[in-house]
N, CA, C and O atoms as a DFTB+ gen file, in Angstrom:
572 C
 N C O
     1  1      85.108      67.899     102.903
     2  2      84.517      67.831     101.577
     3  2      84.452      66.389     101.118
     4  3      85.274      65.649     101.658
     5  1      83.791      65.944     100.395
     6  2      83.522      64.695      99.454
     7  2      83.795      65.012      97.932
     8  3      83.315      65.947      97.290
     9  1      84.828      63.857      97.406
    10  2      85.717      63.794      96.725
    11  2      85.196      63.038      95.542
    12  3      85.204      61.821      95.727
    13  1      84.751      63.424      94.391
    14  2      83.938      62.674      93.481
    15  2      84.868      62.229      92.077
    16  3      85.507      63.121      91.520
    17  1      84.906      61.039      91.619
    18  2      85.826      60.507      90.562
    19  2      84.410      60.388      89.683
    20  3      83.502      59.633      90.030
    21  1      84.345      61.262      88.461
    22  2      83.129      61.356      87.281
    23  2      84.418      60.576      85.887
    24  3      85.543      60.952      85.560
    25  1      83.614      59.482      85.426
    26  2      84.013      58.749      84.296
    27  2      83.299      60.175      83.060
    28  3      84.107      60.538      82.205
    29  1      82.322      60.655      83.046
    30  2      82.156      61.360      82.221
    31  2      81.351      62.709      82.907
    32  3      80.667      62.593      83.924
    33  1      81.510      63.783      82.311
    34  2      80.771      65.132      82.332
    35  2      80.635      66.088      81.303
    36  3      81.168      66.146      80.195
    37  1      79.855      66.798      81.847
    38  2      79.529      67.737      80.380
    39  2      78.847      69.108      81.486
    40  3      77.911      69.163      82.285
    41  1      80.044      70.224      80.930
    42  2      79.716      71.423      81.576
    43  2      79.161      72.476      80.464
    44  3      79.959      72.813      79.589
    45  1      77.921      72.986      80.443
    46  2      77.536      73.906      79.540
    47  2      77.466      75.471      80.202
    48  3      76.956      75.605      81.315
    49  1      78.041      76.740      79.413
    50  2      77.958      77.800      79.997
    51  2      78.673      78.864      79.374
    52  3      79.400      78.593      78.418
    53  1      78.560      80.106      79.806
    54  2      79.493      81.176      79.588
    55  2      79.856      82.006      80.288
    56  3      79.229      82.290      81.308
    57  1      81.213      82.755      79.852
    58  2      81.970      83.547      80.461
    59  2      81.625      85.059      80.087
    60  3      82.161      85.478      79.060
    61  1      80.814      85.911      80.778
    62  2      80.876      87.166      80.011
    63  2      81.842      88.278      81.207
    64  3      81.672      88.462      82.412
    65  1      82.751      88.795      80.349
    66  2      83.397      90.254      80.873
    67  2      83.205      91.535      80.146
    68  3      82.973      91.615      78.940
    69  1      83.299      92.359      80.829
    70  2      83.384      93.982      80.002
    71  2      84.388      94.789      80.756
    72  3      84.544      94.443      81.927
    73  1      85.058      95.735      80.350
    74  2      85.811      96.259      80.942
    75  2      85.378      97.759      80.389
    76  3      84.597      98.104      79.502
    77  1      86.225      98.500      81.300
    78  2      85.588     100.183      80.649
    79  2      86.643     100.859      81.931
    80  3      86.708     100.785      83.158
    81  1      87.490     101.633      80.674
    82  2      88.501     102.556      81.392
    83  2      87.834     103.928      80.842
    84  3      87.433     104.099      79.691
    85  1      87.791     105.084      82.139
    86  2      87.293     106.625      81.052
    87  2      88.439     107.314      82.350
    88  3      88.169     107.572      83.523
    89  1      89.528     107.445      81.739
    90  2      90.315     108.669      82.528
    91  2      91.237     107.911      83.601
    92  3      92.283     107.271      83.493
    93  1      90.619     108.166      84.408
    94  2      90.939     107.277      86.102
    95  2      90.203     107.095      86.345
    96  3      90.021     107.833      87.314
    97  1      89.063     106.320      86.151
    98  2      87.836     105.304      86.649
    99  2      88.569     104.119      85.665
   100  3      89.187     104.220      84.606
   101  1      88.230     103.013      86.469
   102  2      88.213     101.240      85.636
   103  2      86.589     100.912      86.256
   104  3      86.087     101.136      87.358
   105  1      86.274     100.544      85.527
   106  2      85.050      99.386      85.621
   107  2      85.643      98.019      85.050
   108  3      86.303      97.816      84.030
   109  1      85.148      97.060      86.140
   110  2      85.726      95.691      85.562
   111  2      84.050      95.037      85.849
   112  3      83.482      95.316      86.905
   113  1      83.377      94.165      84.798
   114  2      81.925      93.612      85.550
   115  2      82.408      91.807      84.829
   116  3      83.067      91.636      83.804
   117  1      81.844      90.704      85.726
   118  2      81.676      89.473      85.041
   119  2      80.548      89.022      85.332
   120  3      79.626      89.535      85.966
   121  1      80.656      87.959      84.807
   122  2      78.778      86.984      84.925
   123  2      79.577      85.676      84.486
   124  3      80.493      85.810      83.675
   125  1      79.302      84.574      84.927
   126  2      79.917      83.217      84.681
   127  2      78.481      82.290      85.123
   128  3      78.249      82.220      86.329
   129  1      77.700      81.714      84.334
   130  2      76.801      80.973      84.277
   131  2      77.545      79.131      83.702
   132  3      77.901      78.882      82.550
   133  1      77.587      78.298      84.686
   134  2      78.152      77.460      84.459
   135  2      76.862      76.336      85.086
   136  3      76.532      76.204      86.265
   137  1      76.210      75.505      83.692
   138  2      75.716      74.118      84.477
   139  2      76.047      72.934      84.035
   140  3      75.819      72.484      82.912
   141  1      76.600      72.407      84.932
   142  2      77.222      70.826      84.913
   143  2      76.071      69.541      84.816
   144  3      74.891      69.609      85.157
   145  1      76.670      68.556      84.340
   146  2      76.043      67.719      84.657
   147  2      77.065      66.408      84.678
   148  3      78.037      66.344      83.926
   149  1      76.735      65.415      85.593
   150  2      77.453      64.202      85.540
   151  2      76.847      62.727      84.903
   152  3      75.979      61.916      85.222
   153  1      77.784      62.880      83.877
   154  2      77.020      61.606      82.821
   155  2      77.610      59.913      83.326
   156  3      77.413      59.039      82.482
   157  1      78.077      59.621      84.219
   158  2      78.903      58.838      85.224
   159  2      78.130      57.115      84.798
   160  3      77.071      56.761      85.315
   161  1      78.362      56.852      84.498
   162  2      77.439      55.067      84.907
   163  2      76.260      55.220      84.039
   164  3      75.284      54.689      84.569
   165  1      75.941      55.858      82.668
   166  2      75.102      55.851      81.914
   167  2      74.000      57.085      82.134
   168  3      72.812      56.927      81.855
   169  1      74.454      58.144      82.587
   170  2      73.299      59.092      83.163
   171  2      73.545      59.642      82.086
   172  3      74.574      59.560      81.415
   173  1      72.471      60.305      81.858
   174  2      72.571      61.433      80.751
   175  2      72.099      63.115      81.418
   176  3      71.933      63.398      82.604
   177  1      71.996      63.837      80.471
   178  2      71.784      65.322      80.658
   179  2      70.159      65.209      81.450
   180  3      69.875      65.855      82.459
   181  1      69.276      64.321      80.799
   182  2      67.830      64.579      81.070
   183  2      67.893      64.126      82.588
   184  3      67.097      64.693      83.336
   185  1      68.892      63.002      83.238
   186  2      68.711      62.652      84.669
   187  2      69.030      63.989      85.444
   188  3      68.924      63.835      86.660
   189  1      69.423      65.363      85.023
   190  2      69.770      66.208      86.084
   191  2      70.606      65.700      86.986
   192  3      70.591      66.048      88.166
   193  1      71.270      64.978      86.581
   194  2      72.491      64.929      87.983
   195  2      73.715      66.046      87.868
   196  3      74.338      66.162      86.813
   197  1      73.976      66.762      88.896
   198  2      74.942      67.607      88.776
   199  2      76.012      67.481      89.543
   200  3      76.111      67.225      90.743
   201  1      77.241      67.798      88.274
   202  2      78.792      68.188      89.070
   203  2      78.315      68.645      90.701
   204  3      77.527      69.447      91.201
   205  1      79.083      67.846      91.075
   206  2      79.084      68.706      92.837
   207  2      80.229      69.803      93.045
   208  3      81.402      69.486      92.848
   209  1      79.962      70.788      93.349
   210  2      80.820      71.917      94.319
   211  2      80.867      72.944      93.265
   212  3      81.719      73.833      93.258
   213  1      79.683      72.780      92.118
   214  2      79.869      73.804      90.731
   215  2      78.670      74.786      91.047
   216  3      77.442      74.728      91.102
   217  1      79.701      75.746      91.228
   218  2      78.385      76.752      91.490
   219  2      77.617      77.474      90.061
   220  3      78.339      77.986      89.205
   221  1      76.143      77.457      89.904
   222  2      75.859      77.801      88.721
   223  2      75.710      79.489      88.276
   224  3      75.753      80.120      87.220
   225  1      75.539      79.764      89.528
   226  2      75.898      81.730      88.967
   227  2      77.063      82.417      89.786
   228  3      76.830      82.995      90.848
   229  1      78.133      82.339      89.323
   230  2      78.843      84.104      89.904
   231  2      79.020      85.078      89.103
   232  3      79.417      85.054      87.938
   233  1      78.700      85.989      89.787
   234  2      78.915      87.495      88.909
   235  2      79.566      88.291      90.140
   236  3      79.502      88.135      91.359
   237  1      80.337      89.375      89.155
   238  2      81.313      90.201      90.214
   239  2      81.190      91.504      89.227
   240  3      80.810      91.397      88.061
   241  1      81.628      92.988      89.955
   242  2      81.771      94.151      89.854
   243  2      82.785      94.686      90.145
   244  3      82.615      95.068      91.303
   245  1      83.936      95.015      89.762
   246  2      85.512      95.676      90.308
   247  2      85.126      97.485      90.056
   248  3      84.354      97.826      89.160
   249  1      85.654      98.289      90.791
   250  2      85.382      99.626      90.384
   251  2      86.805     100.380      91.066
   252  3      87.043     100.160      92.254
   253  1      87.767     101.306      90.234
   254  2      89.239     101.840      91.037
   255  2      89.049     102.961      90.376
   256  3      88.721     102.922      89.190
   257  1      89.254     104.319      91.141
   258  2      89.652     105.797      91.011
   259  2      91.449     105.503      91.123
   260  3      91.962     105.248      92.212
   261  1      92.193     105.579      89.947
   262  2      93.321     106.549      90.674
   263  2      93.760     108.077      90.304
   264  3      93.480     108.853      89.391
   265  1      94.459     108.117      91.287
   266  2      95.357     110.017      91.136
   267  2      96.029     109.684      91.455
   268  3      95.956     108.774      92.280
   269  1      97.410     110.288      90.939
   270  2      98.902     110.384      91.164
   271  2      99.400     109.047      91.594
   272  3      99.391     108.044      90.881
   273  1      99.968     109.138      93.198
   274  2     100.549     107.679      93.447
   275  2      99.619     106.776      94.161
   276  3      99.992     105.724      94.682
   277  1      97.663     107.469      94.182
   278  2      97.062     106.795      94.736
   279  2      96.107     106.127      94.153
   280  3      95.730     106.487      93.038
   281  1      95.569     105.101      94.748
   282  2      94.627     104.419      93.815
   283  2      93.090     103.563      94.895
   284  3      93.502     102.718      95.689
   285  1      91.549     103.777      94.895
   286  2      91.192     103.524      95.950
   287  2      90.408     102.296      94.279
   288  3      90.294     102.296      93.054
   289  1      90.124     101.528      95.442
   290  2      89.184     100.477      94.241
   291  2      87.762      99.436      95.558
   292  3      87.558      99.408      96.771
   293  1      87.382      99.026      94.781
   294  2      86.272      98.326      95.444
   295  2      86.194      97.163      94.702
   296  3      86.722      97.133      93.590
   297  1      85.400      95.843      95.311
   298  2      85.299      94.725      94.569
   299  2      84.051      94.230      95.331
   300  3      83.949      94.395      96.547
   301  1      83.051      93.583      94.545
   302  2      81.843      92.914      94.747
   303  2      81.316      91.451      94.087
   304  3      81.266      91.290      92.868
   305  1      80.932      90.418      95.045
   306  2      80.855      89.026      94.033
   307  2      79.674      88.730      94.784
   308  3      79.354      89.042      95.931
   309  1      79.008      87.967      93.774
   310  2      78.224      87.461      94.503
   311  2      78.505      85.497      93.816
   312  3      78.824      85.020      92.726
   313  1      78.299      85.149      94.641
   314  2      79.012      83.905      94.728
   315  2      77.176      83.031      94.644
   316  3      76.370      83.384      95.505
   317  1      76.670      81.820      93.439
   318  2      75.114      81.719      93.857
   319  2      75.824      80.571      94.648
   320  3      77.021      80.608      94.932
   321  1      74.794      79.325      95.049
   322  2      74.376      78.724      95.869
   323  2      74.839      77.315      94.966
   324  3      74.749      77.425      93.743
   325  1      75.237      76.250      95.420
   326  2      75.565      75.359      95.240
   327  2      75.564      73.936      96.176
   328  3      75.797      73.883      97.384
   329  1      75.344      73.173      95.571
   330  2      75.253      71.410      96.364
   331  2      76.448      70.298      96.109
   332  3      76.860      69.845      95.041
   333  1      76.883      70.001      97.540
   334  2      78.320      69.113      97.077
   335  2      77.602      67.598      97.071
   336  3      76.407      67.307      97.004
   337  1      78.850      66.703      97.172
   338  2      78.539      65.273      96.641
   339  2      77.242      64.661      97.765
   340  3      76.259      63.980      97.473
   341  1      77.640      65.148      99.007
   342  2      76.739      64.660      99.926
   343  2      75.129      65.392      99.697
   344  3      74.207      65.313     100.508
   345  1      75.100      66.016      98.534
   346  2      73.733      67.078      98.754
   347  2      73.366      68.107      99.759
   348  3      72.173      68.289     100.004
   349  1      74.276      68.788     100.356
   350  2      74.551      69.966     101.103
   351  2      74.386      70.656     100.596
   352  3      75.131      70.820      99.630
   353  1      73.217      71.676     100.848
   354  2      73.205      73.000     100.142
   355  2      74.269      74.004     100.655
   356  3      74.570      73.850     101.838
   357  1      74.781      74.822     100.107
   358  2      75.739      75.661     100.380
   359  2      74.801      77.165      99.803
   360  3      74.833      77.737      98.713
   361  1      74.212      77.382     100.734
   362  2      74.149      79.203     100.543
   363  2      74.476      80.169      99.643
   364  3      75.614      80.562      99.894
   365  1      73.885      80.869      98.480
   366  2      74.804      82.135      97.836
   367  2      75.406      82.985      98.692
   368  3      74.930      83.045      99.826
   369  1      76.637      83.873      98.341
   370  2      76.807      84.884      99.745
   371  2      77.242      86.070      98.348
   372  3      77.404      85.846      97.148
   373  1      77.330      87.413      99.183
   374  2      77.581      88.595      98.713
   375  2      78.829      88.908      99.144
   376  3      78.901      89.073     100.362
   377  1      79.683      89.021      98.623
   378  2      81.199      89.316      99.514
   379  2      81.636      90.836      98.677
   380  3      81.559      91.183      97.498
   381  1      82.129      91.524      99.956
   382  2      82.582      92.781      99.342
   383  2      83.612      93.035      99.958
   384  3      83.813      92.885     101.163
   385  1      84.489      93.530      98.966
   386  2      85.984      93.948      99.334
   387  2      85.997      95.703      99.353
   388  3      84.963      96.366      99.274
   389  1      87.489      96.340      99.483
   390  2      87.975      97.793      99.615
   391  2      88.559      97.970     100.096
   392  3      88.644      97.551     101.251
   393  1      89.632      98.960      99.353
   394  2      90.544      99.291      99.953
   395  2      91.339     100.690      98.901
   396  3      90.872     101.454      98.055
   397  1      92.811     100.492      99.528
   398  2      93.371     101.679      98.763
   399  2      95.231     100.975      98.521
   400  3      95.574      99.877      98.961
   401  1      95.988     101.745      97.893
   402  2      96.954     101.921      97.549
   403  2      97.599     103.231      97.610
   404  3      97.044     104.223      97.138
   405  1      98.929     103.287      98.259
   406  2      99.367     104.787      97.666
   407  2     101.273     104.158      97.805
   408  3     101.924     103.509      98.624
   409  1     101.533     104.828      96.482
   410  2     102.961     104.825      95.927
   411  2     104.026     106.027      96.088
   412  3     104.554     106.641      95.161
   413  1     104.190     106.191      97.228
   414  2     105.166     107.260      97.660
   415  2     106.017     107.771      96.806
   416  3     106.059     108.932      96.398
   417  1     106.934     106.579      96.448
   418  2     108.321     106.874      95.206
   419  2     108.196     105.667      94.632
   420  3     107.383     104.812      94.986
   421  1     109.242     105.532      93.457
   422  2     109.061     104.212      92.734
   423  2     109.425     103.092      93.221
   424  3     109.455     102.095      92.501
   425  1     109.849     103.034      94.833
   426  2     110.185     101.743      94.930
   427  2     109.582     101.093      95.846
   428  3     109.902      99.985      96.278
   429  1     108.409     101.965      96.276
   430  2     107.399     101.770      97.519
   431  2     106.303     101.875      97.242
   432  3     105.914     102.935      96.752
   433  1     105.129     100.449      97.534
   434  2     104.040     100.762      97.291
   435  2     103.703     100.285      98.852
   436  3     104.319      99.537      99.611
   437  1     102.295     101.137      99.030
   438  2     101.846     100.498     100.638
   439  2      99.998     100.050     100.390
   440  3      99.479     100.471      99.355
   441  1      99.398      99.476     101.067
   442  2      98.001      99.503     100.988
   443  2      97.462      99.023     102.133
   444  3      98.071      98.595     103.113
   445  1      96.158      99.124     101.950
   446  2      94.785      99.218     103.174
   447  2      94.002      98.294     102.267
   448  3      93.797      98.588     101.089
   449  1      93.476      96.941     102.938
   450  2      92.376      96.102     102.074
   451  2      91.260      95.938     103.073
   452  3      91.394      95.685     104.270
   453  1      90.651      96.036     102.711
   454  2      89.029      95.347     103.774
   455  2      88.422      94.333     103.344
   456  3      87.582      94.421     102.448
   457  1      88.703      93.377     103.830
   458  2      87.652      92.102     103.003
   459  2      86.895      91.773     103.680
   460  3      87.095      91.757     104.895
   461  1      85.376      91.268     102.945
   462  2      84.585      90.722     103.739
   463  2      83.340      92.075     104.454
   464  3      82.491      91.769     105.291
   465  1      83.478      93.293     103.984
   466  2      83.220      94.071     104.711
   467  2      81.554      93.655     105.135
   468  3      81.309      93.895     106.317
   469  1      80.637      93.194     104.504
   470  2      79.433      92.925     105.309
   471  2      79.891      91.811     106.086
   472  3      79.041      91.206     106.739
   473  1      81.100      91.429     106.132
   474  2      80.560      89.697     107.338
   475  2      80.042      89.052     106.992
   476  3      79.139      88.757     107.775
   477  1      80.021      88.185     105.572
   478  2      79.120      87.503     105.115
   479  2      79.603      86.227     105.465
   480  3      80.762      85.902     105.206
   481  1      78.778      85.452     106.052
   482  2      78.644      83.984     106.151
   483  2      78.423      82.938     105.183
   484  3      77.318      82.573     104.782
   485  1      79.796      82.374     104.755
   486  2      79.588      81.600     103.353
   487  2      80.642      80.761     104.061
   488  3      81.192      80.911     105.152
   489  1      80.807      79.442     102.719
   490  2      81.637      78.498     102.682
   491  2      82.032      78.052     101.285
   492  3      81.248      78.179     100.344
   493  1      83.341      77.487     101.134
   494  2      83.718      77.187      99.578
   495  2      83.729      75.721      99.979
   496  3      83.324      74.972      99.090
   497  1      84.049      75.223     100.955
   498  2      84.009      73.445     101.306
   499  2      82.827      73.282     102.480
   500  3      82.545      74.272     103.156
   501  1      82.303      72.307     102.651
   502  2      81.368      72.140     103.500
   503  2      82.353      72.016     105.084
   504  3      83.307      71.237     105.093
   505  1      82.097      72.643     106.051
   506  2      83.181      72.671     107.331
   507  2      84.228      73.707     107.554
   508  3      84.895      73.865     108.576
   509  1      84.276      74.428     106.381
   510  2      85.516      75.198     106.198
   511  2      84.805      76.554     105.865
   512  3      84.393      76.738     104.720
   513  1      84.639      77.584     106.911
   514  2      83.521      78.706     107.044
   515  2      85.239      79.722     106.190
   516  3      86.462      79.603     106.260
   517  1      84.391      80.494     105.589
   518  2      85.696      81.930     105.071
   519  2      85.550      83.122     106.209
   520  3      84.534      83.487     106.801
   521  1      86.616      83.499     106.292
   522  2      86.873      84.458     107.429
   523  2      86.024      85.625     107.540
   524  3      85.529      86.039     106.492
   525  1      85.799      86.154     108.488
   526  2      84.662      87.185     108.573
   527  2      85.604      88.243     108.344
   528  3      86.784      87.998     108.096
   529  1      85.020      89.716     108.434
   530  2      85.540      90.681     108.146
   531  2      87.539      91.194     108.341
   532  3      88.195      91.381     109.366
   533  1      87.794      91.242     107.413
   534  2      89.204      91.054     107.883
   535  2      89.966      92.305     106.591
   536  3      89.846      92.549     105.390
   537  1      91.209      93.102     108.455
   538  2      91.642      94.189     107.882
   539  2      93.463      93.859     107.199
   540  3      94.142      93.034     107.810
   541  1      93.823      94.289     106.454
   542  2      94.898      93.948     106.190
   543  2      95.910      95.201     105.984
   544  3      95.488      95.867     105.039
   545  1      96.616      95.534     106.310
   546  2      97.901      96.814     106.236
   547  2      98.932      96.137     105.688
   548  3      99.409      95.171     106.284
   549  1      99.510      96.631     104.241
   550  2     100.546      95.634     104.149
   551  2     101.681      97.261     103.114
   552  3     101.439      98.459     102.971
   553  1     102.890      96.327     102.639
   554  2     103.706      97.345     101.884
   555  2     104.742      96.400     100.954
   556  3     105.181      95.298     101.281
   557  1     104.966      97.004      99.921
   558  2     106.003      95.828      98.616
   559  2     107.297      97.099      98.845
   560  3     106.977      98.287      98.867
   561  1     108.669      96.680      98.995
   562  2     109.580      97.650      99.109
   563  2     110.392      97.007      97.467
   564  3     110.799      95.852      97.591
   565  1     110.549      97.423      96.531
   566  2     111.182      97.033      95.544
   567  2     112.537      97.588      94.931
   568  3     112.534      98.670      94.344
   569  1     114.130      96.555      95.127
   570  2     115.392      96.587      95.381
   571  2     115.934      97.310      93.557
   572  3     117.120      97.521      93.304
């Protein structure tokens, strides 16, 4: 990655969330519209120069059923497209998660995650690819 020292910036944007519980469904949705600009050495807003490594759209979708000690949920982002200091375009990608939970007794939880499930080909640093589809089995034992 390339490492940028900005004497001045100015990030304009917003954060929108909603949430929505009905029973045992959660809906979680965001939208984060963020555009930068770097005012550095006399630039202003009208030169369009932009923060590097700021991506200007992510939005995501969370969705979880639970029953009893189980709980299955899903997660969806879409990550837009962004340019670092060197002017590298970096790709939007779609990343989707899933998995489950189940809580035997109170002092055991276990789960199943799937990340990545399309295989999407993205990067958060230029050189540094994110892992392709990847399964995880894990468990919290609590004393």
């Amino acid at each position: 990655s390339t490492m940028q020292n900005l004497d001045n910036a100015i990030y304009l944007g917003t954060n929108l969330e909603a949430k929505i519980t009905w029973r045992a469904f959660k809906a979680e949705a965001g939208y984060l519209f963020n555009k930068s600009y770097n005012l550095t050495g006399g630039l202003s807003v009208s030169d369009d120069v932009r923060v590097s490594g700021v991506r200007m759209h992510t939005s995501s979708l969370a969705l979880s059923y639970s029953m009893k000690n189980t709980t299955l949920f899903t997660e969806m982002k879409y990550l837009g497209k962004y340019w670092d200091a060197s002017e590298r375009e970096f790709d939007g990608a779609f990343v989707w998660n899933a998995g489950a939970s189940w809580k035997p007794n109170r002092n055991l939880d276990l789960y199943l995650k799937v990340e990545n499930l399309l295989n999407s080909q993205y990067q958060l640093l230029w050189g540094y690819p994110m892992p392709p589809l990847k399964i995880r089995l894990g468990g919290t034992w609590c004393f």
